[in-house]
XYZ file of C-alpha atoms in Angstrom:
397
model
C 0.012 0.013 -0.016
C 1.580 3.423 -0.890
C 2.102 5.714 1.940
C -0.390 8.622 1.954
C 0.945 12.175 2.022
C 0.198 14.070 5.231
C -2.117 17.049 5.001
C -0.534 20.490 4.939
C -3.434 22.477 6.433
C -2.129 22.717 9.929
C 1.526 21.516 9.434
C 2.974 24.566 11.275
C 1.132 23.678 14.484
C 2.506 21.555 17.338
C -0.096 20.004 19.652
C 0.675 18.233 22.932
C -1.956 15.502 23.574
C -2.083 14.546 27.232
C -5.458 12.949 26.907
C -6.889 9.495 26.958
C -10.190 7.527 26.517
C -12.218 9.399 23.841
C -13.176 13.011 24.193
C -9.650 14.460 24.289
C -8.168 12.047 21.723
C -11.035 12.993 19.326
C -10.033 16.664 19.726
C -6.288 15.986 19.074
C -7.133 13.612 16.220
C -8.692 16.433 14.171
C -5.417 18.374 14.326
C -3.346 15.359 13.607
C -5.440 14.558 10.535
C -5.027 18.003 9.155
C -1.223 17.819 9.451
C -0.316 19.249 12.876
C 2.537 17.707 14.726
C 0.620 16.062 17.494
C 2.770 14.417 20.173
C 0.815 11.937 22.234
C 2.446 12.098 25.799
C 1.706 9.023 27.802
C 3.079 7.206 30.795
C 5.603 4.540 30.134
C 4.046 1.119 29.804
C 3.005 -0.437 33.088
C 3.058 2.775 35.143
C -0.570 3.866 34.643
C -3.155 1.381 36.093
C -5.787 2.789 33.592
C -3.666 2.813 30.491
C -5.932 0.327 28.655
C -9.162 2.223 29.098
C -9.487 2.453 25.222
C -8.698 -1.197 24.866
C -5.508 -2.975 23.610
C -2.902 -0.896 21.704
C -3.520 -2.790 18.405
C -7.196 -2.829 18.975
C -9.739 -1.020 16.794
C -10.402 1.916 19.174
C -6.786 2.859 19.703
C -6.107 2.561 16.008
C -8.962 4.838 15.089
C -8.220 7.375 17.811
C -4.505 7.976 17.615
C -3.383 7.747 13.921
C -1.076 10.462 12.558
C 0.320 11.178 16.137
C 3.919 10.654 17.421
C 4.191 8.931 20.859
C 6.466 10.144 23.646
C 6.448 8.393 27.023
C 6.991 10.678 29.987
C 6.794 9.876 33.774
C 5.338 13.064 35.101
C 6.017 11.926 38.550
C 9.716 12.464 37.958
C 11.303 15.878 37.897
C 13.154 14.872 34.562
C 9.756 13.974 33.051
C 8.242 17.283 34.052
C 11.236 19.205 32.761
C 10.972 17.555 29.323
C 7.316 18.466 29.166
C 8.096 22.122 30.062
C 10.621 22.228 27.185
C 7.997 20.936 24.857
C 5.348 23.460 26.201
C 7.694 26.326 25.521
C 7.442 25.668 21.682
C 3.924 24.288 21.484
C 0.759 25.853 20.163
C -1.761 23.687 21.774
C -1.951 21.478 24.893
C -5.002 19.256 25.100
C -5.735 17.560 28.472
C -8.573 15.823 30.182
C -7.228 15.534 33.786
C -9.414 16.304 36.744
C -8.871 19.958 37.593
C -6.995 19.089 40.872
C -4.696 16.703 39.032
C -3.879 19.301 36.459
C -3.051 21.826 39.200
C -0.827 19.281 41.062
C 1.152 18.636 37.781
C 1.701 22.321 37.137
C -0.599 22.230 34.093
C -2.989 24.906 35.121
C -3.452 27.792 32.718
C -1.737 30.387 34.879
C 1.411 28.335 35.048
C 1.390 27.340 31.422
C 0.751 30.989 30.346
C 4.049 31.976 32.202
C 5.988 29.189 30.316
C 4.493 30.108 26.972
C 2.096 33.143 26.570
C 1.020 31.994 23.154
C 0.000 28.499 24.293
C -3.650 27.557 23.998
C -4.781 25.100 26.769
C -7.807 22.963 25.772
C -9.312 21.330 28.839
C -12.068 18.733 28.431
C -13.628 17.564 31.726
C -16.606 15.665 32.760
C -18.554 18.552 34.367
C -16.458 21.698 34.147
C -13.359 23.332 35.583
C -15.371 25.016 38.430
C -18.521 24.320 40.315
C -19.780 21.690 42.776
C -19.061 18.702 40.470
C -15.632 19.840 39.198
C -13.735 16.911 40.791
C -16.193 14.177 39.719
C -15.057 11.611 37.263
C -17.102 11.883 34.141
C -17.990 9.225 31.634
C -20.049 9.409 28.424
C -23.107 7.527 29.693
C -23.227 9.630 32.927
C -23.308 12.717 30.750
C -26.030 11.274 28.554
C -28.185 10.712 31.575
C -27.482 14.101 33.228
C -27.770 16.003 29.973
C -31.279 14.648 29.224
C -30.544 12.467 26.253
C -31.530 9.262 27.947
C -34.900 10.579 28.938
C -36.023 11.289 25.299
C -34.323 8.118 23.842
C -36.145 4.785 23.578
C -39.799 3.689 23.233
C -42.396 5.626 25.306
C -42.757 4.122 28.797
C -39.823 1.595 28.584
C -37.462 3.712 30.770
C -34.282 5.638 29.938
C -32.099 4.360 27.066
C -28.540 5.195 26.234
C -27.510 6.115 22.712
C -25.528 3.387 20.909
C -22.563 5.730 20.375
C -20.545 7.913 22.719
C -22.405 11.158 21.940
C -21.135 13.244 24.929
C -17.497 12.127 24.503
C -17.395 12.736 20.694
C -19.229 16.052 20.926
C -16.957 17.305 23.691
C -13.923 16.449 21.386
C -15.474 18.418 18.534
C -16.405 21.410 20.623
C -12.851 21.444 22.117
C -11.401 21.491 18.651
C -13.762 24.259 17.526
C -12.764 26.353 20.485
C -9.185 25.758 19.871
C -9.507 26.789 16.211
C -11.350 29.997 17.329
C -8.511 30.735 19.808
C -5.822 30.054 17.166
C -7.559 32.577 14.890
C -7.918 35.221 17.663
C -4.105 34.657 18.529
C -3.206 35.965 15.095
C -4.571 39.372 16.247
C -3.605 39.460 20.062
C -0.581 37.254 19.964
C -1.772 35.554 23.151
C -3.072 32.126 24.006
C -6.081 31.505 26.166
C -7.850 28.799 28.066
C -10.573 26.768 26.084
C -12.820 24.745 28.237
C -15.625 22.231 27.513
C -17.147 19.279 29.292
C -19.082 16.160 28.543
C -22.031 17.628 30.354
C -22.128 20.840 28.372
C -21.447 19.018 25.151
C -24.319 16.705 25.816
C -26.635 19.509 26.617
C -25.601 21.342 23.428
C -26.266 18.339 21.339
C -29.780 18.130 22.735
C -30.425 21.318 20.717
C -34.188 21.627 19.848
C -35.178 19.192 22.683
C -33.822 21.421 25.392
C -34.858 24.527 23.542
C -38.409 23.197 23.642
C -38.136 23.346 27.451
C -36.164 26.578 27.772
C -38.378 28.555 25.351
C -41.814 26.951 25.890
C -41.511 25.200 29.282
C -42.402 21.799 27.795
C -40.501 18.697 28.906
C -40.000 16.556 25.903
C -41.105 12.901 26.284
C -39.722 9.711 24.758
C -40.870 9.356 21.165
C -39.220 6.080 20.161
C -38.482 5.898 16.511
C -40.997 8.673 15.687
C -40.078 12.305 15.226
C -41.117 14.291 18.265
C -43.659 16.476 16.444
C -43.999 15.482 12.799
C -45.430 12.394 11.192
C -45.095 10.051 9.258
C -41.448 10.714 10.134
C -39.631 7.679 11.624
C -39.381 3.970 11.230
C -42.050 2.164 9.388
C -42.361 -1.584 8.761
C -42.372 -3.176 5.280
C -42.978 -6.629 3.999
C -39.415 -7.694 4.708
C -38.128 -5.205 7.310
C -38.100 -1.518 8.122
C -37.277 1.853 6.475
C -36.928 5.411 7.620
C -39.431 7.916 6.341
C -38.967 11.720 6.475
C -42.369 13.061 5.544
C -42.407 16.558 7.031
C -43.827 19.147 4.817
C -47.133 19.314 3.005
C -45.566 18.777 -0.343
C -43.750 15.621 1.004
C -47.094 14.384 2.317
C -48.860 14.753 -1.081
C -45.957 13.044 -2.877
C -45.824 10.245 -0.251
C -49.608 9.566 -0.686
C -48.999 9.242 -4.434
C -46.045 6.850 -3.848
C -48.291 4.741 -1.646
C -50.855 4.492 -4.440
C -53.339 6.425 -2.228
C -53.387 10.011 -3.503
C -56.765 10.639 -1.941
C -55.205 10.547 1.524
C -53.488 13.825 0.702
C -56.753 15.646 0.915
C -58.386 13.513 3.540
C -59.679 15.954 6.216
C -58.241 13.701 8.982
C -54.728 14.124 7.710
C -54.626 17.372 5.729
C -52.249 19.284 8.030
C -49.161 18.589 10.145
C -51.125 19.086 13.256
C -53.912 16.688 12.288
C -51.459 13.982 11.254
C -49.566 14.250 14.474
C -52.856 14.000 16.553
C -53.826 10.948 14.468
C -50.328 9.341 14.453
C -51.258 5.898 15.867
C -54.159 5.309 13.377
C -52.165 6.808 10.524
C -49.263 4.520 11.312
C -51.556 1.470 11.241
C -52.880 2.678 7.840
C -49.466 3.295 6.281
C -47.942 0.003 7.561
C -50.891 -1.975 6.176
C -50.181 -0.535 2.697
C -46.379 -0.967 3.128
C -46.598 -4.529 4.344
C -47.596 -5.427 0.712
C -44.154 -4.778 -0.742
C -40.437 -5.113 0.279
C -38.282 -2.240 1.544
C -36.459 -1.872 -1.793
C -39.761 -1.303 -3.579
C -40.877 1.539 -1.211
C -37.383 3.156 -1.182
C -37.477 3.302 -4.965
C -41.066 4.598 -4.988
C -40.166 7.393 -2.472
C -37.032 8.301 -4.446
C -39.086 8.601 -7.643
C -41.558 10.863 -5.857
C -38.740 12.942 -4.135
C -39.980 11.771 -0.708
C -37.140 11.657 1.869
C -36.520 7.932 2.872
C -33.619 5.638 3.521
C -32.615 2.168 4.607
C -31.752 1.151 8.089
C -28.278 -0.387 7.823
C -26.201 -2.702 10.070
C -22.716 -1.304 10.252
C -21.325 -3.757 7.576
C -24.073 -2.538 5.152
C -23.143 1.047 5.743
C -19.856 0.488 4.081
C -21.373 -1.451 1.246
C -23.387 1.447 0.279
C -22.316 3.030 -3.015
C -22.659 6.595 -1.701
C -20.616 5.794 1.352
C -17.995 4.182 -0.893
C -18.031 7.237 -3.100
C -17.373 9.564 -0.115
C -14.347 7.444 0.930
C -14.898 7.920 4.690
C -13.388 4.540 5.344
C -9.675 5.343 5.048
C -6.954 2.654 4.507
C -3.754 2.587 6.592
C -0.948 0.037 6.883
C 0.204 -0.990 10.298
C 3.541 -2.776 10.783
C 2.081 -5.215 13.255
C -1.484 -5.814 12.188
C -1.310 -5.143 8.592
C -3.636 -3.232 6.241
C -6.726 -1.865 8.043
C -9.331 0.813 7.524
C -10.280 3.607 9.979
C -12.887 6.370 10.005
C -11.824 9.441 8.060
C -12.656 12.960 8.881
C -16.278 13.736 7.799
C -15.431 17.086 6.378
C -13.630 17.866 3.082
C -11.406 20.753 2.074
C -10.792 21.423 -1.542
C -7.005 22.349 -1.331
C -5.824 20.879 1.935
C -7.881 17.841 2.888
C -7.304 15.696 5.915
C -5.084 12.732 5.357
C -4.390 9.556 7.371
C -0.688 9.020 6.740
C 0.648 6.945 9.696
C -0.927 4.446 11.946
C -1.216 4.657 15.789
C 2.227 4.465 17.202
C 3.273 2.056 19.936
C 3.916 3.743 23.257
C 7.242 5.530 23.065
C 7.840 4.819 19.349
C 9.064 8.393 18.940
C 11.062 8.830 22.144
C 14.383 9.007 20.481
C 13.281 11.215 17.574
C 11.494 13.822 19.770
C 14.106 13.873 22.461
C 16.896 14.280 19.826
C 14.876 17.263 18.447
C 15.057 18.703 21.947
C 18.811 18.495 22.097
C 19.334 15.293 24.123
C 22.079 13.008 22.934
C 22.178 9.258 23.187
C 23.796 9.191 26.562
C 21.326 11.517 28.151
C 18.369 9.587 26.567
C 19.797 6.369 28.159
C 19.980 8.140 31.419
C 16.449 9.252 31.269
C 15.409 5.683 30.537
C 17.502 4.286 33.321
C 15.836 6.655 35.957
C 12.306 5.824 34.750
C 11.587 9.218 33.276
C 10.681 8.018 29.800
């Protein structure tokens, strides 16, 4: 497999990645995929009891989260390890961390200390609940944030109890918001010349992702209930059964409704006084579902998807993950990106879901093993072989 060329979009940036699990690595991965020099700083193997929280080093999660990064092992419990980190900080643009606030302060990674070392440094802190407030020292995990942010209360079939999303929504969103904040701070730095502290949390990110559901409460005082596979206020919009499975329908506007009735072979339903407005269809949703599924049970999913496409009615299949990557549009978009790993061979990982016309993201190198770049990075800092051997002997790297 030919080696891909790294992106040049952010090639002048150096990012120190002191994160683990998912939210922080997601943030740093964005910079790595767009060409920044991202140095993943981690404890020497065997030192951190929680080092395998993202699974085995050669497992799917680690391979997807840490590609395009360089790995430097530092024991931050040693003075030598801390000194090396300070030397890196002096020339870095970003430092991304997800320590608890008290741990960050104990390590000397609080913003005030970092700003003295490098006034241009942008600190990106991703926590469970925020850097201040009564929950600042609580450990945060994705599902806890899903529950506290309201998502589990609106997910699942009505009456069945709270349901978590099948993906790490809070973690991934916090990583994205952290990257957005960092990019804003980088742009502002071009004017002020100064770094600043970017903060986000799993809880804030989850609430932000709730969007119209929480706006419904904040603006109108209404607490949204579980709606299952139905849209909260429009119908027929959701999952509908066919003869051989299920499809998603997105019939929202009146034009869609008229076209959908034609696709069903029941054009008279479009003007039926029971269903001739969004409000009436929503009020009659249970009986309308029975009527629609009686009709759709006469044909397979493929038939109805074709009929909807010809009628310009939004609709789509419901895939298992393997079927996602068999879809011709997904293949055309190229979001499954190949990479060659020296130990596990040729694999595919999830590419960046955003395209740039001149400087696109690129996955050029696989996830390194811990400390793969110790010699390279320490040599760049001016250490010779004897000094590096000494650092290793004292357990600093």
